[in-house]
Coordinates of N, CA and C in Angstrom, one line a residue:
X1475 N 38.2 186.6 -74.1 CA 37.8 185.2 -74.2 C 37.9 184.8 -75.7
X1476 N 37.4 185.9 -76.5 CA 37.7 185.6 -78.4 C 38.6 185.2 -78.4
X1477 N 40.0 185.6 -77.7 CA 41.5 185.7 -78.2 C 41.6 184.3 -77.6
X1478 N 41.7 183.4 -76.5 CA 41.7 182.9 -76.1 C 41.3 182.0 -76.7
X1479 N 40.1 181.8 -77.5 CA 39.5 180.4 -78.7 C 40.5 180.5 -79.9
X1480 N 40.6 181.7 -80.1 CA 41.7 181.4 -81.5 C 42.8 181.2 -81.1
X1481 N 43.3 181.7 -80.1 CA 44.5 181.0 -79.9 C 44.8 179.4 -79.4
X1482 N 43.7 178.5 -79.0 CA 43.7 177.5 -78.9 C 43.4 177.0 -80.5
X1483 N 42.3 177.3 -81.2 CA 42.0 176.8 -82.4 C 43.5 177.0 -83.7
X1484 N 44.0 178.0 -83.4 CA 45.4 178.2 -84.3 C 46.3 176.9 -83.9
X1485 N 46.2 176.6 -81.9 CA 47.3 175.5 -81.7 C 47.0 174.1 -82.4
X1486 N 45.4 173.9 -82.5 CA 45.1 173.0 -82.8 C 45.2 172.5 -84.0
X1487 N 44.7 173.6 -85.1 CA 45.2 173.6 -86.4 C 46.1 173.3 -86.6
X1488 N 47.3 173.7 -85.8 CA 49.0 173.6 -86.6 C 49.5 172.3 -85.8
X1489 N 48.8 171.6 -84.8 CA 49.1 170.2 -84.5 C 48.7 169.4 -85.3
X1490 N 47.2 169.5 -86.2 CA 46.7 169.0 -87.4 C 47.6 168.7 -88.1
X1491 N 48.3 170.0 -88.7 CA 48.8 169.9 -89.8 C 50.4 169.2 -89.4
X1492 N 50.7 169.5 -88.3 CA 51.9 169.1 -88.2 C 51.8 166.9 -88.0
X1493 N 50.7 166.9 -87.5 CA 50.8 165.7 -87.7 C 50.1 164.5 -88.8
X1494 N 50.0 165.7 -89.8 CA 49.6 164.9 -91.3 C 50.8 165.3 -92.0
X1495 N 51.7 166.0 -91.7 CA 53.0 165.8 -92.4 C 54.0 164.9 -92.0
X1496 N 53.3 164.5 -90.6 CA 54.5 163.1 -90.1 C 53.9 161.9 -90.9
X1497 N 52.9 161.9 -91.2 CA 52.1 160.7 -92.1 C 53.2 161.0 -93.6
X1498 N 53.5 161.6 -93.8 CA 54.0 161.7 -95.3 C 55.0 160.9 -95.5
X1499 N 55.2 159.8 -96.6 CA 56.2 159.3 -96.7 C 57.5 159.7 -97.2
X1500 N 58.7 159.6 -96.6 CA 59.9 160.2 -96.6 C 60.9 158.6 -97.0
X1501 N 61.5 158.7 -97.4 CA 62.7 157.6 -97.6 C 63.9 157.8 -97.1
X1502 N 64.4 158.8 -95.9 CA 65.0 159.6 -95.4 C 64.9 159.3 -93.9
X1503 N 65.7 159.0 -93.2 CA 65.2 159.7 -91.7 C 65.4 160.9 -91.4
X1504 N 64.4 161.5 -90.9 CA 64.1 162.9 -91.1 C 64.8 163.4 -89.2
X1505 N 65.6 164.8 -89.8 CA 66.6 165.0 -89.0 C 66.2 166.6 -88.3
X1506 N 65.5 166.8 -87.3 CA 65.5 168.3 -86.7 C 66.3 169.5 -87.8
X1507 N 66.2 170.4 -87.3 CA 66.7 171.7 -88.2 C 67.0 171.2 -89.7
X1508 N 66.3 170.3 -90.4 CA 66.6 170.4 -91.7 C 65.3 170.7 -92.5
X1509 N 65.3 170.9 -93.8 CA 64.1 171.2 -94.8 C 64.2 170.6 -95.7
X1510 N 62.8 170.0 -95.7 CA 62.1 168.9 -96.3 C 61.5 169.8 -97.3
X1511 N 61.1 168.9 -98.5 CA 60.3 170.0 -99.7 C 59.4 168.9 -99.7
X1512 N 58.0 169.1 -99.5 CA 56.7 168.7 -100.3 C 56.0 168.4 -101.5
X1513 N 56.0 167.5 -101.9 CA 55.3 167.3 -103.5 C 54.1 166.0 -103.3
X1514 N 53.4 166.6 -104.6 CA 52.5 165.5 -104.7 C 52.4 164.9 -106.0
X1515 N 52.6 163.7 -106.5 CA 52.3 163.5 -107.6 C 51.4 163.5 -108.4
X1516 N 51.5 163.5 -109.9 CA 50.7 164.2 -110.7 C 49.8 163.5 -110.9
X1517 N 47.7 163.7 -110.4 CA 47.1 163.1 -111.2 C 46.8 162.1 -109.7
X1518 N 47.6 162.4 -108.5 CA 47.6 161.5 -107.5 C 47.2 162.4 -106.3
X1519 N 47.0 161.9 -105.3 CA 46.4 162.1 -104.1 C 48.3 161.8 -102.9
X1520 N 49.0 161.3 -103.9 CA 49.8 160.3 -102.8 C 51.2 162.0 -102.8
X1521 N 51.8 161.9 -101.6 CA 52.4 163.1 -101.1 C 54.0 162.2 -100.5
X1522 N 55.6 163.2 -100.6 CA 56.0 162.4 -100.5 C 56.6 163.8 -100.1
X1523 N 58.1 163.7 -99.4 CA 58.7 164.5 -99.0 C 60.6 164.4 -99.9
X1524 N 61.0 165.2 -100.0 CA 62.2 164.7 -100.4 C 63.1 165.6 -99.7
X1525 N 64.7 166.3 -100.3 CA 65.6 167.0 -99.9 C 66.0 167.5 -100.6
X1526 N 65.7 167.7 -102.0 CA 65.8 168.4 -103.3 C 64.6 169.3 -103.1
X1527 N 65.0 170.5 -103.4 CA 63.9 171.6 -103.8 C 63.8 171.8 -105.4
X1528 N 62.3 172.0 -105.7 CA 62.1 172.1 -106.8 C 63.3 173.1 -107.8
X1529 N 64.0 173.5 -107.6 CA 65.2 174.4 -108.2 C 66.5 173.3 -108.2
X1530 N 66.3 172.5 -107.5 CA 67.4 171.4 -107.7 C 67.2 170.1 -108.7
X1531 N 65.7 170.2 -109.0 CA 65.8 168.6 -109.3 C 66.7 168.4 -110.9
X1532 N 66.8 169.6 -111.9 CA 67.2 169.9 -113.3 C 66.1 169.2 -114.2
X1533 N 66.5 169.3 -115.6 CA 65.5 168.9 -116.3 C 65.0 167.7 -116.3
X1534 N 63.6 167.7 -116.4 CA 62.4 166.7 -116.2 C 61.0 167.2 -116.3
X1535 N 60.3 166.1 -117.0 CA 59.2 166.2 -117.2 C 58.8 166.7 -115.7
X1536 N 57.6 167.7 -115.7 CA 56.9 167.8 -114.5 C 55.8 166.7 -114.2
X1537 N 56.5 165.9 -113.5 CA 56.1 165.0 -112.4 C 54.9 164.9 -111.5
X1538 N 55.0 165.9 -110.8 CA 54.9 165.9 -109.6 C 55.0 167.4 -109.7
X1539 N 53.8 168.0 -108.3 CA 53.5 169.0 -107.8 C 54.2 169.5 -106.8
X1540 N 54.7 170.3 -106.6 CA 55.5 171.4 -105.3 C 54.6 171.7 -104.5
X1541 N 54.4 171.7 -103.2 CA 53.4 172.4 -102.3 C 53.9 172.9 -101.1
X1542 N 55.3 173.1 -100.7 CA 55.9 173.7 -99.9 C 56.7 173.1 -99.4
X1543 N 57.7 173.9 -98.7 CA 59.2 173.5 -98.0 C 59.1 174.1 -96.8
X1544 N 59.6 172.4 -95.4 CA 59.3 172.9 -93.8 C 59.9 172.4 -93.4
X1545 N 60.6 173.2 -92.5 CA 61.8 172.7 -91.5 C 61.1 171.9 -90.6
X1546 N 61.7 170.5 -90.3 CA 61.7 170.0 -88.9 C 61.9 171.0 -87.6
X1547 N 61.3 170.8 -87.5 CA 61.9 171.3 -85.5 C 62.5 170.3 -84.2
X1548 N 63.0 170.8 -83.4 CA 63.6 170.1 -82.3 C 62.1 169.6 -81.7
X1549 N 61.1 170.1 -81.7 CA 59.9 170.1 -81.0 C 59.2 169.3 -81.6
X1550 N 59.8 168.4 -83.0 CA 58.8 168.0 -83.4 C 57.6 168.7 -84.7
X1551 N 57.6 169.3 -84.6 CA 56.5 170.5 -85.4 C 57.2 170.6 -86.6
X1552 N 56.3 171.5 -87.4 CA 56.9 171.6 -89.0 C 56.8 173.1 -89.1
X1553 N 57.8 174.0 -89.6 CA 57.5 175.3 -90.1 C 57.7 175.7 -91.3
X1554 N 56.7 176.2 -92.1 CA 56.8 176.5 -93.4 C 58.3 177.6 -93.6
X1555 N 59.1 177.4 -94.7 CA 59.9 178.0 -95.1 C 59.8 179.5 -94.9
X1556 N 58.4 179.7 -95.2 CA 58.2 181.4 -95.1 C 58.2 181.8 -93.8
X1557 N 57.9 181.1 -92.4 CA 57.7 181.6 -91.2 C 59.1 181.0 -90.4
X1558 N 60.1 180.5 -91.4 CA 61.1 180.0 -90.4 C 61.9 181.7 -89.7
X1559 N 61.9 182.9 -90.1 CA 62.4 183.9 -89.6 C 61.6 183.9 -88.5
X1560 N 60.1 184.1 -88.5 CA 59.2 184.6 -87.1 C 59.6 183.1 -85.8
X1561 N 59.6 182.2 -86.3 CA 59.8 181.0 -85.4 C 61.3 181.2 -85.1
X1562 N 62.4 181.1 -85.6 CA 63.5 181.6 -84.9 C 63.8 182.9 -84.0
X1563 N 63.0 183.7 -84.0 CA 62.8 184.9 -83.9 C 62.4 184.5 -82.3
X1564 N 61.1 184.0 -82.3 CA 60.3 183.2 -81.5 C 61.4 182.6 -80.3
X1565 N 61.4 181.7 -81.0 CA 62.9 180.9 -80.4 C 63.8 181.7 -79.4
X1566 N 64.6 182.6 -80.0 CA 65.7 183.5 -79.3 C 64.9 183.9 -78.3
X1567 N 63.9 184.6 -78.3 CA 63.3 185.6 -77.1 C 62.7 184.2 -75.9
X1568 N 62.3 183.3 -76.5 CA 62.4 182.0 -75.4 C 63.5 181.7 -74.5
X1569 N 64.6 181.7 -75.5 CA 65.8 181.4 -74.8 C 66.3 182.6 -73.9
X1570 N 66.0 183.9 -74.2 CA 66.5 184.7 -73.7 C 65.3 185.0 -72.1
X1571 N 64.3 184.6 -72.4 CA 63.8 184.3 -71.3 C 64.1 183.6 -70.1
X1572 N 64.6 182.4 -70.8 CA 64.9 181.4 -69.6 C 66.3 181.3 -69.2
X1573 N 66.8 182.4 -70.2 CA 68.1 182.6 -69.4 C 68.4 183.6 -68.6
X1574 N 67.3 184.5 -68.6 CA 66.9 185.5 -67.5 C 66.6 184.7 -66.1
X1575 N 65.6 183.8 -66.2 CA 64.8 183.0 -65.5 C 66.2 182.2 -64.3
X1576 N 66.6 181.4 -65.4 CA 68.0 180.8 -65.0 C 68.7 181.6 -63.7
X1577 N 69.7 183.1 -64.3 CA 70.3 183.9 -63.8 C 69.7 184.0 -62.5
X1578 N 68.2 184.6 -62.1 CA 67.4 185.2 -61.3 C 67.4 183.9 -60.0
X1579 N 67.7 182.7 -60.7 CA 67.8 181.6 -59.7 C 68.8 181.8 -58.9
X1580 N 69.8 181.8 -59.6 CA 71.1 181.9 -59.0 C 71.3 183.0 -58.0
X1581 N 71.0 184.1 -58.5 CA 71.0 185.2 -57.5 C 70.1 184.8 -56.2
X1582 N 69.3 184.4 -56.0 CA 67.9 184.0 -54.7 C 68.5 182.7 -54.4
X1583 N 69.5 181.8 -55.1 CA 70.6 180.6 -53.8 C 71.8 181.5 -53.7

């Protein structure tokens, strides 16, 4: 039953967070399988998204704060850069599920 609260409380959590990063303002329309980088400006509360990662912007005063880089998903959802391997990962064995699923149909018509 424990496993069963955290695993609803984890879903809930990551729908939180996924839907306070749709609040972030982007100047971009934002496109599935791409990666958005996170910042906040300096001295500010206000959060913006761009396509430049901090390694790209070249020299400049530091601005503005880095606070992570997340892929869009087809689903909607946001995945931090660090977990984009376990979420693809994820993904394949989905797919390879329901292409099992698929096949097994075929066979029983």
């Amino acid at each position: 039953m424990e496993q069963l609260h955290m695993a609803a409380r984890a879903v809930l959590e990551d729908a939180q967070q996924d839907e306070e990063l749709h609040q972030v303002p982007c100047n971009m329309q934002k496109q599935p399988g791409r990666i958005y980088h996170l910042y906040q400006k300096q001295g500010s509360v206000e959060k913006y998204f761009s396509m430049l990662a901090p390694n790209e912007w070249g020299y400049q005063e530091k601005k503005e704060e880095f606070l992570g880089s997340y892929r869009l998903e087809y689903d909607r959802s946001w995945t931090p850069v660090a977990e984009m391997d376990r979420k693809d990962e994820e993904v394949a064995r989905l797919q390879q599920i329901l292409q099992r699923g698929h096949a097994g149909l075929f066979l029983v018509l």
